[in-house]
mmCIF file of C-alpha atoms in Angstrom:
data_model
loop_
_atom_site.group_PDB
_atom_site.id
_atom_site.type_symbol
_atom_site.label_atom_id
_atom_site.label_comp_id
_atom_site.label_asym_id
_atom_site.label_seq_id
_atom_site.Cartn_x
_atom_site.Cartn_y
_atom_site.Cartn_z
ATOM 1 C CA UNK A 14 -73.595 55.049 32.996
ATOM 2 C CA UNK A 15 -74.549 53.627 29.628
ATOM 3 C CA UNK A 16 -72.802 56.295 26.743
ATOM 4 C CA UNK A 17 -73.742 56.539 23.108
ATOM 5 C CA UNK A 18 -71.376 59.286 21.077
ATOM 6 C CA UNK A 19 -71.866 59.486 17.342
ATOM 7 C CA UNK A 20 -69.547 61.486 15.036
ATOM 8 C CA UNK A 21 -69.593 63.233 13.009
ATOM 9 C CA UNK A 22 -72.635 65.734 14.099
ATOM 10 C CA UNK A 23 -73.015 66.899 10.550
ATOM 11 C CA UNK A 24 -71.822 65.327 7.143
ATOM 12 C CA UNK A 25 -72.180 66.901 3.640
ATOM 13 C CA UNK A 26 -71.757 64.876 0.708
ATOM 14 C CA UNK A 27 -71.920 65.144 -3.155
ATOM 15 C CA UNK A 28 -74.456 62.064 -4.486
ATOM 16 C CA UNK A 29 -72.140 59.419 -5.211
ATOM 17 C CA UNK A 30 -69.607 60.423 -2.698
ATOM 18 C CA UNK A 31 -69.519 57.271 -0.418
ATOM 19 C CA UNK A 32 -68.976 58.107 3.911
ATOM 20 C CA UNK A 33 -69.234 56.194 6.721
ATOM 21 C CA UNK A 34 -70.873 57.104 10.302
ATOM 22 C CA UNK A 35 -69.737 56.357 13.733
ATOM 23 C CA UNK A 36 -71.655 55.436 16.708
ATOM 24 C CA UNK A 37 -69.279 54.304 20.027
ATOM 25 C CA UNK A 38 -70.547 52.870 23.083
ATOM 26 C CA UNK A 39 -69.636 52.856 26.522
ATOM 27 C CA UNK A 40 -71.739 50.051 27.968
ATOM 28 C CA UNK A 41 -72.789 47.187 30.765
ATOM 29 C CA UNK A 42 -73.968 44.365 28.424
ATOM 30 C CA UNK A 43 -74.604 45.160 25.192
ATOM 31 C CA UNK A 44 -78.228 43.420 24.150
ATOM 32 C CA UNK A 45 -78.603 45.130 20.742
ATOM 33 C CA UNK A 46 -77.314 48.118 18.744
ATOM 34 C CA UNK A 47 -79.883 49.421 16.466
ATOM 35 C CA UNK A 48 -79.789 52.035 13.611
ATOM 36 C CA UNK A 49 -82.474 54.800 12.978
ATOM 37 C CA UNK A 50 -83.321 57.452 10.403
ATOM 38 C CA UNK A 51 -85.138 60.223 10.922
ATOM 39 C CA UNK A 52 -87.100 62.570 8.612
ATOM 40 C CA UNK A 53 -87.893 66.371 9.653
ATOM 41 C CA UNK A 54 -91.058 66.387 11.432
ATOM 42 C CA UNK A 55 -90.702 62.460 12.030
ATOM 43 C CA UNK A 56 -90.076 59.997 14.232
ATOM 44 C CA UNK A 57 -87.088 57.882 14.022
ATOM 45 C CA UNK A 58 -87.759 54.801 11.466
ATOM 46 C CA UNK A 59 -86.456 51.423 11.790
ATOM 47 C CA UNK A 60 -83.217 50.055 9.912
ATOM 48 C CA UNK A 61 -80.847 47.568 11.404
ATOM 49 C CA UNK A 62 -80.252 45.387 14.507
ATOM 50 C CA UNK A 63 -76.829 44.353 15.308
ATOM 51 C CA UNK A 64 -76.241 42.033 18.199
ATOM 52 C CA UNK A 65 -72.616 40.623 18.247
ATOM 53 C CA UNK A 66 -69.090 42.264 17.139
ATOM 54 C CA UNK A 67 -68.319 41.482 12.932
ATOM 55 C CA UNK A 68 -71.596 41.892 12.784
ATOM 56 C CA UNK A 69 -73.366 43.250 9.366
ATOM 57 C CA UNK A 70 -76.344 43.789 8.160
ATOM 58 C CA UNK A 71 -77.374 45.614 3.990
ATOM 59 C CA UNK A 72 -80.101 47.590 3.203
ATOM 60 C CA UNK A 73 -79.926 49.599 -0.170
ATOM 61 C CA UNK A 74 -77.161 51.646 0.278
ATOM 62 C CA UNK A 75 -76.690 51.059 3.325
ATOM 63 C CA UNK A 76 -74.624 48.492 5.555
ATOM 64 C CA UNK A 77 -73.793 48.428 9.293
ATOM 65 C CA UNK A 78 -71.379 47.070 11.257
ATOM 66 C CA UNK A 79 -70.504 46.392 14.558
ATOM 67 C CA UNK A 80 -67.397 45.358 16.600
ATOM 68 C CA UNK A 81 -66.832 45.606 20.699
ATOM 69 C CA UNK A 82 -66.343 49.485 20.866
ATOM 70 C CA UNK A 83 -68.616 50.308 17.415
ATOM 71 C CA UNK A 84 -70.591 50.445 15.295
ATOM 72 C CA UNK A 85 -70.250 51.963 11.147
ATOM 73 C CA UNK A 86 -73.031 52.812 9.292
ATOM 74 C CA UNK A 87 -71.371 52.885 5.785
ATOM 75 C CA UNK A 88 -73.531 55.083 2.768
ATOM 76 C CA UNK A 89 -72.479 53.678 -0.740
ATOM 77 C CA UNK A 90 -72.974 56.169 -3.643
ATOM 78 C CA UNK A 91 -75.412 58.286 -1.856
ATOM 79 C CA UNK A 92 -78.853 60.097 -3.127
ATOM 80 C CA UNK A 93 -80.348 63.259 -2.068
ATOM 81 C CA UNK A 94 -83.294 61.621 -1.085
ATOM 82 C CA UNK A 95 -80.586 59.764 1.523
ATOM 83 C CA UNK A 96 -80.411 63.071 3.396
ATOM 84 C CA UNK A 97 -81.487 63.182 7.110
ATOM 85 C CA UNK A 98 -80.620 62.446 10.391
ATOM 86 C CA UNK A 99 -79.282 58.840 11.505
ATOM 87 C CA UNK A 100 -79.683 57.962 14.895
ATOM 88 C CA UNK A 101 -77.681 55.045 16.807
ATOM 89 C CA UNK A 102 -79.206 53.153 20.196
ATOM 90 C CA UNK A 103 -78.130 50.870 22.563
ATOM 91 C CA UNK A 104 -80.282 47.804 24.538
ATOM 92 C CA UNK A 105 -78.628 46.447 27.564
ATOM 93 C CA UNK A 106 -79.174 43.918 30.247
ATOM 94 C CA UNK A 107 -82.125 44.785 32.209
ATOM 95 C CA UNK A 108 -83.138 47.461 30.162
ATOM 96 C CA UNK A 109 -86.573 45.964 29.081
ATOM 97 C CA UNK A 110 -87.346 47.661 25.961
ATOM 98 C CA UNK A 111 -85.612 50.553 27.000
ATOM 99 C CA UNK A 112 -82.985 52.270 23.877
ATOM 100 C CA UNK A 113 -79.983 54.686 25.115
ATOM 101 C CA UNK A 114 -79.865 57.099 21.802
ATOM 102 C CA UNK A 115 -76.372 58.834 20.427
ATOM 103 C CA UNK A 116 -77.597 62.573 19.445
ATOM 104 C CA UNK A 117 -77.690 61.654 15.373
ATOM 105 C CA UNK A 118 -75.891 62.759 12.914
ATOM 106 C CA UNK A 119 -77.271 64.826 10.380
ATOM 107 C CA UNK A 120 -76.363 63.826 6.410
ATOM 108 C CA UNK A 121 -77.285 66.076 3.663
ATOM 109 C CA UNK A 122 -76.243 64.233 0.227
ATOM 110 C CA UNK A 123 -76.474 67.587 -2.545
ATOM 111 C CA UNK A 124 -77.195 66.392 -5.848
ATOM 112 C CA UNK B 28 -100.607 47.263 9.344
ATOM 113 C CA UNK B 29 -101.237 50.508 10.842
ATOM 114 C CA UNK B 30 -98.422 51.883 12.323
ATOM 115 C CA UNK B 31 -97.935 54.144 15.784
ATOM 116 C CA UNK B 32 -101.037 56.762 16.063
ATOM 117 C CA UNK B 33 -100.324 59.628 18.076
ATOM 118 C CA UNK B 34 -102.666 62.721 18.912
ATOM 119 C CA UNK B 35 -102.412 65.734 18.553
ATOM 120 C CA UNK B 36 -99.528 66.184 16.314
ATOM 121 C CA UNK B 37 -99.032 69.790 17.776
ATOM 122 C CA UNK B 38 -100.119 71.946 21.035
ATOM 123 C CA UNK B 39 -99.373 74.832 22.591
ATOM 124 C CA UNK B 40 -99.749 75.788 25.978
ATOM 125 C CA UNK B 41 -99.033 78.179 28.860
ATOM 126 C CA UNK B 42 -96.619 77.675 31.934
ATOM 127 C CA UNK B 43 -98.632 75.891 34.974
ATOM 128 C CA UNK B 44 -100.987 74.344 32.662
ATOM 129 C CA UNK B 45 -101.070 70.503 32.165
ATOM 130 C CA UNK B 46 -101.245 68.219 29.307
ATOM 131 C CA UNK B 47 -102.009 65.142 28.290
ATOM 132 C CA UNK B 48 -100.707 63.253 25.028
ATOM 133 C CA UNK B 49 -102.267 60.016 23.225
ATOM 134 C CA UNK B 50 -100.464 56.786 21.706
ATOM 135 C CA UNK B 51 -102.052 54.270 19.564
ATOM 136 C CA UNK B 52 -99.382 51.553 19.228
ATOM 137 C CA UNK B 53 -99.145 49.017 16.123
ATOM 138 C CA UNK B 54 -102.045 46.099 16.795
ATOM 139 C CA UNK B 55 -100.130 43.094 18.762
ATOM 140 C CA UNK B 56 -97.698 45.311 20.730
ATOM 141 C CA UNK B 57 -97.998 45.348 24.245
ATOM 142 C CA UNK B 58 -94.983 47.627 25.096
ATOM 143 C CA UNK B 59 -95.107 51.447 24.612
ATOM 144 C CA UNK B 60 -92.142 53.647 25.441
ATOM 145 C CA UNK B 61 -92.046 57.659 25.747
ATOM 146 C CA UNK B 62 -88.946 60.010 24.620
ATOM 147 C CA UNK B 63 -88.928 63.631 24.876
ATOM 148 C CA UNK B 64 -86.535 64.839 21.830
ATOM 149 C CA UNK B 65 -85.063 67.929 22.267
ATOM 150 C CA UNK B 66 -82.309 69.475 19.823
ATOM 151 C CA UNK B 67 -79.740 70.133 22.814
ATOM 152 C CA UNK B 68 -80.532 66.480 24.599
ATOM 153 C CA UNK B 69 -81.287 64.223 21.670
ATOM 154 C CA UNK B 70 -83.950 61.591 22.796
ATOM 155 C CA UNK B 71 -84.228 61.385 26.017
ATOM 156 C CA UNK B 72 -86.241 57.880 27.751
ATOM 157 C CA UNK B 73 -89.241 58.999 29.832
ATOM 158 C CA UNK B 74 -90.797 55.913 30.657
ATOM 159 C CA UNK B 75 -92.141 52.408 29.435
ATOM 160 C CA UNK B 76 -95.243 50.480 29.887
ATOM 161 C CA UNK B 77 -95.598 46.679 29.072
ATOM 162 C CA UNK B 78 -99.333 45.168 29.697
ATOM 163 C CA UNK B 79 -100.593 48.469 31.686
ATOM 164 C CA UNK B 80 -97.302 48.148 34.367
ATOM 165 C CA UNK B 81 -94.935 50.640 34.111
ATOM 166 C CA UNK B 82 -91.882 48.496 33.784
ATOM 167 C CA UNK B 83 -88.722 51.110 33.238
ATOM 168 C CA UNK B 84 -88.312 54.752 34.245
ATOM 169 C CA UNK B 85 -86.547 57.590 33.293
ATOM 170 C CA UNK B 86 -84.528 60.676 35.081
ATOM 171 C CA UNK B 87 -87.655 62.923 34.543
ATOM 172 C CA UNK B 88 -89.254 64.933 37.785
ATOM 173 C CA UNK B 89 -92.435 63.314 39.235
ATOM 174 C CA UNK B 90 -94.497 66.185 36.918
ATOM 175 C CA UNK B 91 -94.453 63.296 33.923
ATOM 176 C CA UNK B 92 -96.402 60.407 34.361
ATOM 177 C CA UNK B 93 -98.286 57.941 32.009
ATOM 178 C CA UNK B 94 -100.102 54.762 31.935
ATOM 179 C CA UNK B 95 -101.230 52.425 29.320
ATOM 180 C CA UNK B 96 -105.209 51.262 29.084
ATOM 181 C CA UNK B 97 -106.323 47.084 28.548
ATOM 182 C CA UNK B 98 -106.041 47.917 24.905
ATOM 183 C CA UNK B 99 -102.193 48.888 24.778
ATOM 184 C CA UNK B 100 -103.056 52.167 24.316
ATOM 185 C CA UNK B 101 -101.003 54.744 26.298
ATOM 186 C CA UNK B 102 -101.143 58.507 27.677
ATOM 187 C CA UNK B 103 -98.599 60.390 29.076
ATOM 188 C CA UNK B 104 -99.471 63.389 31.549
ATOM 189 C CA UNK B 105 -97.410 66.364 31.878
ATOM 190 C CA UNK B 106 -98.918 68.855 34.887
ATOM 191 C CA UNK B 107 -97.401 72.557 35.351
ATOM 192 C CA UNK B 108 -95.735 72.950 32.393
ATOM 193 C CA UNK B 109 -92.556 74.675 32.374
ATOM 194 C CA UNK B 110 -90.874 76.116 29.580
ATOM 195 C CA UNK B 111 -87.999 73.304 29.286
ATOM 196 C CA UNK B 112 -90.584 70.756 28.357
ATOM 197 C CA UNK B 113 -91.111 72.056 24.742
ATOM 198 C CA UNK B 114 -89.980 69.538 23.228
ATOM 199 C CA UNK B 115 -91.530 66.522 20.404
ATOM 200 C CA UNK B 116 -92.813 63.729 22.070
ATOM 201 C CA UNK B 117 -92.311 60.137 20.526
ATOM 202 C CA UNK B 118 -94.368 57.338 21.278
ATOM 203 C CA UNK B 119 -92.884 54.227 20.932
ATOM 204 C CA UNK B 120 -94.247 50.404 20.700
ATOM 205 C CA UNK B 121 -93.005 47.177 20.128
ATOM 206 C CA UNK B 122 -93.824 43.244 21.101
ATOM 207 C CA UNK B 123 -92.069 43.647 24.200
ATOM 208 C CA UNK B 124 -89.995 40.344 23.947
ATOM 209 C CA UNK B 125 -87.035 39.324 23.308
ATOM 210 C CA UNK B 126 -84.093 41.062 22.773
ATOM 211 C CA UNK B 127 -83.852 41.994 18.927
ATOM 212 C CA UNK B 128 -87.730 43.425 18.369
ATOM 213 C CA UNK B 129 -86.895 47.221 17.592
ATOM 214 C CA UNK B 130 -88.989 49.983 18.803
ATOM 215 C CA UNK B 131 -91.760 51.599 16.047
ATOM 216 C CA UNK B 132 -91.869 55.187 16.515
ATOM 217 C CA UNK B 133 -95.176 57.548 16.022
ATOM 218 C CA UNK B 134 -94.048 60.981 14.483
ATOM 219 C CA UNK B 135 -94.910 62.587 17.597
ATOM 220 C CA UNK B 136 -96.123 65.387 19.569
ATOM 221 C CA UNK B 137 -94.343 69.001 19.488
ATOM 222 C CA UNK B 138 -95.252 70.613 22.364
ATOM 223 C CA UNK B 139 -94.735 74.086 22.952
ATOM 224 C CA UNK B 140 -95.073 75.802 26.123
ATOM 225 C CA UNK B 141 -95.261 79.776 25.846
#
């Protein structure tokens, strides 16, 4: 059975404090690894796609990366207004469009 | 671009009722996915549709069902509600090919069943 875990569940930071998240996989070929936020009250929104391990893709402060076991979602000098709940999901063979989702983990960046 | 539409944004309802829940994906998408998010079972895959076929299902009892319309739009049906399906309910679309084309999510449904 296809596993997502992501640690940790919660992460407090001061703005500016840099962190990284951590999304493992247990799975039966690996299509894509892709990296959500979500926003109380909202659905997930789009950031990355990772497909093969080393891996990386930027976006503002933010920068995944992936290896065979992993994936990092690294925050540089957080904001507050980086605060809320990253989700990580897996696509594997046969799985259509289907996405296997870790549980999140919840930043809160205090100013 | 208009993104993913769904209706209502909240209901409530009673045990042994039914409901039905509306997705308007983004224009060109033929494939619309379901999750039930819960805070105890993250986001949870109830089903996908690709040009009005259901092409993927879910562990969900036989009491959730959907089906998508010429148009790409999408319902999902959930008949004698039980208290355990409170929960938000994301609609999800995307082109349907390919590997890499990530999933658009609507900002959902919560559902609460009383």
């Amino acid at each position: 059975e296809d596993q997502v875990t992501q640690s940790p569940e919660a992460l407090r930071l001061q703005e500016g404090e840099s962190s990284s998240l951590n999304c493992s996989y247990t799975v039966s070929g690996l299509r894509g690894l892709f990296w959500y936020r979500q926003d109380p009250g909202k659905g997930p929104e789009f950031l990355f796609t990772l497909y093969s391990a080393g891996e990386e893709k930027e976006k503002e402060r933010l920068k995944a990366t992936l290896t065979k076991k992993e994936s990092f979602l690294h925050i540089t000098a957080p904001k507050p207004e980086d605060s809320a709940t990253y989700l990580c999901a897996v696509k594997v063979d046969s799985g259509y469009s289907t996405l296997t989702f870790g549980k999140g983990t919840m930043l809160l960046v205090s100013p | 671009k208009a993104g993913v539409t769904q209706t209502p944004r909240y209901l409530i309802k009673t045990r042994g009722q039914q409901v039905t829940l509306s997705c308007s994906p983004i224009s060109g998408h033929r494939s619309v996915s379901w999750y039930q998010q819960t805070p105890g079972q993250g986001l949870q895959f109830l089903f996908e549709y690709f040009s009005e076929t259901q092409r993927n299902k879910g562990n969900f009892p036989g009491r959730f069902s959907g089906r998508q319309f010429s148009n790409s739009r999408s319902e999902m049906n959930v008949s004698t509600l039980e208290l355990g399906d409170s929960a938000l309910y994301l609609c999800a679309s995307s082109s349907g090919q390919g590997d890499g084309s990530p999933l658009h999510f609507g900002n959902g449904t919560r559902l609460t069943v009383t």
